[in-house]
């Protein structure tokens, strides 16, 4: 027998639906900050036989290369690509995991919202199918808490390792032709750190929000509802 579907749009304003919208937004902010993260450093001028040289170093997601732009007497040259260090590549993999988590969360939240809207008004007709979806949602919330905790922790470490390795590589003078002993220290304050740290904050905020959602998913689980009914029955019997 065919099931007539009713759309329960108010499901989006209920706690689980609203939290899914919040989780979707946080996931987009988190992964876009890492995917769009660029570390930049500049050298101070050095004098090579009367020629004033300076360098700009840039590395972007996935951090497999460092682009070096050479300025000679005010004339800016074309960027030249150089391979990055293994530490930077390793940190890039941590960033890729963080981005992948954000993208997967985005798609899951979209699917979950559609399921909420379609099934909440048809829960009684769906029977065990609805119960299965509720259990799956409960399990997925636990899964996302664990995975976001791992992803945020990984990028918290990877982002700082990336910046440290980036500075270490370019401060050796490998990518410049200044005379030995005249190449000035890289201006570390020009390295963009804030964007990476904000992404970490959004990652841990995802952990918190998904953790909150576990409670609301649990309240819809049949085993929890049955337990609440037994507790309420015992309470009423004790009062009677």
Short mmCIF file of C-alpha atoms in Angstrom, two decimals:
data_model
loop_
_atom_site.label_atom_id
_atom_site.label_comp_id
_atom_site.label_asym_id
_atom_site.label_seq_id
_atom_site.Cartn_x
_atom_site.Cartn_y
_atom_site.Cartn_z
CA UNK A 1 0.00 0.00 0.00
CA UNK A 2 1.38 3.36 -0.96
CA UNK A 3 2.29 5.81 1.80
CA UNK A 4 1.12 9.39 1.43
CA UNK A 5 3.89 11.70 2.56
CA UNK A 6 3.19 14.78 4.67
CA UNK A 7 5.84 17.45 4.97
CA UNK A 8 6.45 18.69 8.50
CA UNK A 9 8.26 21.96 7.84
CA UNK A 10 8.19 22.95 11.52
CA UNK A 11 10.65 20.11 12.10
CA UNK A 12 13.36 22.57 11.04
CA UNK A 13 12.52 24.76 14.04
CA UNK A 14 12.46 21.94 16.57
CA UNK A 15 15.67 21.31 18.57
CA UNK A 16 17.08 18.56 16.33
CA UNK A 17 16.25 20.42 13.14
CA UNK A 18 17.58 23.75 14.39
CA UNK A 19 20.79 22.14 15.65
CA UNK A 20 21.29 20.49 12.26
CA UNK A 21 21.08 23.91 10.60
CA UNK A 22 23.62 25.24 13.10
CA UNK A 23 25.89 22.24 12.53
CA UNK A 24 25.68 22.75 8.78
CA UNK A 25 26.72 26.41 9.09
CA UNK A 26 29.57 25.59 11.48
CA UNK A 27 30.82 22.84 9.16
CA UNK A 28 30.89 25.23 6.19
CA UNK A 29 32.76 27.86 8.19
CA UNK A 30 35.23 25.31 9.56
CA UNK A 31 36.23 23.58 6.33
CA UNK A 32 36.24 26.77 4.24
CA UNK A 33 38.69 28.40 6.65
CA UNK A 34 41.14 25.51 6.27
CA UNK A 35 40.60 25.00 2.53
CA UNK A 36 41.13 28.73 2.01
CA UNK A 37 44.01 29.04 4.46
CA UNK A 38 47.19 30.65 3.10
CA UNK A 39 50.36 31.17 5.11
CA UNK A 40 52.42 34.16 3.97
CA UNK A 41 55.84 35.37 5.07
CA UNK A 42 58.10 38.13 3.76
CA UNK A 43 61.82 38.71 4.11
CA UNK A 44 63.50 41.96 4.93
CA UNK A 45 65.66 43.53 2.25
CA UNK A 46 69.19 42.36 1.63
CA UNK A 47 71.87 43.94 -0.53
CA UNK A 48 73.55 41.78 -3.16
CA UNK A 49 76.26 43.76 -4.94
CA UNK A 50 74.14 46.89 -4.93
CA UNK A 51 70.89 45.10 -5.79
CA UNK A 52 68.17 45.31 -3.12
CA UNK A 53 66.39 41.96 -2.87
CA UNK A 54 63.35 40.84 -0.89
CA UNK A 55 61.18 37.72 -1.00
CA UNK A 56 57.60 36.77 -0.42
CA UNK A 57 56.76 33.17 0.47
CA UNK A 58 53.27 31.72 0.17
CA UNK A 59 51.85 28.27 0.79
CA UNK A 60 48.20 27.33 0.38
CA UNK A 61 46.04 24.26 0.94
CA UNK A 62 47.21 21.45 0.53
CA UNK A 63 50.66 22.92 1.34
CA UNK A 64 52.64 20.71 -1.04
CA UNK A 65 54.56 23.66 -2.46
CA UNK A 66 55.94 27.06 -1.53
CA UNK A 67 55.56 29.89 -4.00
CA UNK A 68 58.50 32.32 -3.90
CA UNK A 69 58.18 35.82 -5.37
CA UNK A 70 61.46 37.73 -5.75
CA UNK A 71 61.56 41.53 -5.77
CA UNK A 72 64.71 43.16 -7.16
CA UNK A 73 65.12 46.95 -6.80
CA UNK A 74 61.33 47.28 -6.57
CA UNK A 75 60.63 45.08 -9.61
CA UNK A 76 58.43 42.12 -8.68
CA UNK A 77 59.24 38.88 -10.47
CA UNK A 78 57.00 35.93 -11.32
CA UNK A 79 56.28 33.43 -8.52
CA UNK A 80 58.42 30.29 -8.62
CA UNK A 81 57.24 27.00 -7.13
CA UNK A 82 59.43 25.03 -4.73
CA UNK A 83 58.58 21.75 -2.98
CA UNK A 84 57.65 22.07 0.68
CA UNK A 85 59.00 19.97 3.53
CA UNK A 86 57.64 16.59 4.64
CA UNK A 87 56.40 18.17 7.85
CA UNK A 88 54.32 20.64 5.86
CA UNK A 89 52.95 17.88 3.66
CA UNK A 90 52.04 15.90 6.77
CA UNK A 91 50.28 18.93 8.24
CA UNK A 92 48.48 19.30 4.90
CA UNK A 93 47.07 15.80 5.29
CA UNK A 94 45.72 16.78 8.69
CA UNK A 95 44.10 19.78 7.06
CA UNK A 96 42.64 17.57 4.33
CA UNK A 97 41.04 15.35 6.97
CA UNK A 98 39.52 18.43 8.61
CA UNK A 99 38.14 19.65 5.28
CA UNK A 100 36.76 16.19 4.45
CA UNK A 101 34.96 16.13 7.80
CA UNK A 102 33.37 19.48 7.05
CA UNK A 103 32.19 18.43 3.61
CA UNK A 104 30.76 15.12 4.86
CA UNK A 105 29.01 16.93 7.71
CA UNK A 106 27.48 19.36 5.23
CA UNK A 107 25.95 16.57 3.16
CA UNK A 108 24.80 14.62 6.21
CA UNK A 109 23.04 17.67 7.68
CA UNK A 110 21.24 18.34 4.38
CA UNK A 111 20.08 14.71 4.18
CA UNK A 112 19.06 14.68 7.85
CA UNK A 113 16.96 17.84 7.44
CA UNK A 114 15.13 16.31 4.49
CA UNK A 115 14.49 13.13 6.49
CA UNK A 116 13.16 15.16 9.44
CA UNK A 117 10.77 17.12 7.25
CA UNK A 118 9.50 14.03 5.41
CA UNK A 119 9.24 11.50 8.26
CA UNK A 120 8.18 13.40 11.40
CA UNK A 121 4.62 13.85 10.19
CA UNK A 122 4.45 10.18 9.10
CA UNK A 123 6.07 8.51 12.11
CA UNK A 124 3.08 6.31 13.00
CA UNK A 125 2.58 5.10 9.43
CA UNK A 126 6.28 4.36 8.98
CA UNK A 127 6.46 2.27 12.15
CA UNK A 128 9.74 0.36 12.40
CA UNK A 129 11.24 2.28 9.50
CA UNK A 130 10.90 5.47 11.53
CA UNK A 131 12.37 3.74 14.60
CA UNK A 132 15.35 2.63 12.51
CA UNK A 133 15.91 6.19 11.27
CA UNK A 134 15.78 7.50 14.83
CA UNK A 135 18.36 4.95 16.02
CA UNK A 136 20.57 5.72 13.03
CA UNK A 137 20.39 9.45 13.76
CA UNK A 138 21.32 8.79 17.39
CA UNK A 139 24.31 6.69 16.35
CA UNK A 140 25.41 9.24 13.74
CA UNK A 141 25.40 12.01 16.34
CA UNK A 142 27.81 10.01 18.50
CA UNK A 143 29.94 9.30 15.41
CA UNK A 144 30.18 12.98 14.46
CA UNK A 145 31.15 14.00 18.00
CA UNK A 146 34.08 11.58 17.96
CA UNK A 147 35.15 12.46 14.41
CA UNK A 148 35.00 16.23 14.96
CA UNK A 149 36.98 15.83 18.16
CA UNK A 150 39.66 13.98 16.19
CA UNK A 151 39.59 16.44 13.26
CA UNK A 152 39.76 19.56 15.45
CA UNK A 153 42.58 18.10 17.55
CA UNK A 154 44.49 17.10 14.43
CA UNK A 155 44.25 20.55 12.85
CA UNK A 156 45.05 22.27 16.16
CA UNK A 157 48.35 20.41 16.00
CA UNK A 158 48.74 20.45 12.22
CA UNK A 159 48.12 24.17 11.78
CA UNK A 160 50.86 25.14 14.20
CA UNK A 161 53.25 22.51 12.85
CA UNK A 162 52.58 23.87 9.38
CA UNK A 163 53.51 27.44 10.31
CA UNK A 164 56.62 26.35 12.25
CA UNK A 165 57.81 24.11 9.39
CA UNK A 166 57.02 26.82 6.83
CA UNK A 167 59.21 29.33 8.65
CA UNK A 168 61.93 26.74 9.22
CA UNK A 169 62.15 25.93 5.50
CA UNK A 170 62.34 29.49 4.23
CA UNK A 171 64.62 30.80 7.01
CA UNK A 172 67.40 28.46 5.85
CA UNK A 173 67.93 30.67 2.82
CA UNK A 174 67.37 27.78 0.43
CA UNK A 175 64.91 29.76 -1.67
CA UNK A 176 66.82 33.03 -1.92
CA UNK A 177 70.08 34.24 -3.42
CA UNK A 178 71.11 36.79 -0.82
CA UNK A 179 74.78 36.70 0.19
CA UNK A 180 75.58 34.38 3.06
CA UNK A 181 75.07 36.12 6.38
CA UNK A 182 73.07 39.02 4.95
CA UNK A 183 69.67 37.35 4.68
CA UNK A 184 67.48 38.83 7.38
CA UNK A 185 65.15 36.92 9.68
CA UNK A 186 61.70 36.20 8.33
CA UNK A 187 59.09 38.53 9.78
CA UNK A 188 57.03 35.95 11.62
CA UNK A 189 54.32 38.45 12.47
CA UNK A 190 53.28 38.45 8.81
CA UNK A 191 52.37 34.75 8.95
CA UNK A 192 48.62 34.32 9.04
CA UNK A 193 47.83 32.35 12.21
CA UNK A 194 44.43 33.71 13.16
CA UNK A 195 42.47 31.99 10.38
CA UNK A 196 43.87 28.59 11.34
CA UNK A 197 43.03 29.15 15.03
CA UNK A 198 39.47 30.23 14.20
CA UNK A 199 39.01 27.02 12.19
CA UNK A 200 40.10 25.02 15.24
CA UNK A 201 37.58 26.92 17.38
CA UNK A 202 34.79 26.08 14.92
CA UNK A 203 35.93 22.45 14.97
CA UNK A 204 35.58 22.18 18.74
CA UNK A 205 32.32 24.13 18.60
CA UNK A 206 31.07 21.40 16.26
CA UNK A 207 31.96 18.85 18.94
CA UNK A 208 29.87 20.75 21.49
CA UNK A 209 26.82 21.22 19.23
CA UNK A 210 26.82 17.59 18.07
CA UNK A 211 27.13 16.56 21.71
CA UNK A 212 24.01 18.61 22.53
CA UNK A 213 22.20 16.94 19.66
CA UNK A 214 22.85 13.49 21.18
CA UNK A 215 20.42 14.34 23.97
CA UNK A 216 17.62 15.34 21.61
CA UNK A 217 18.21 12.30 19.42
CA UNK A 218 18.14 10.08 22.52
CA UNK A 219 14.75 11.46 23.58
CA UNK A 220 13.23 10.17 20.33
CA UNK A 221 14.69 6.65 20.66
CA UNK A 222 12.02 3.98 21.39
CA UNK A 223 14.07 2.39 24.18
CA UNK A 224 14.39 5.74 25.97
CA UNK A 225 10.69 6.53 25.55
CA UNK A 226 9.79 3.07 26.90
CA UNK A 227 12.09 3.59 29.88
CA UNK A 228 10.49 6.98 30.59
CA UNK A 229 7.04 5.39 30.47
CA UNK A 230 8.10 2.73 32.99
CA UNK A 231 9.56 5.38 35.30
CA UNK A 232 6.39 7.46 35.04
CA UNK A 233 4.20 4.39 35.67
CA UNK A 234 6.19 3.49 38.81
CA UNK A 235 5.97 7.08 40.02
CA UNK A 236 2.20 7.17 39.56
CA UNK A 237 1.83 3.78 41.24
CA UNK A 238 3.86 4.99 44.22
CA UNK A 239 1.68 8.11 44.49
CA UNK A 240 -1.52 6.07 44.13
#
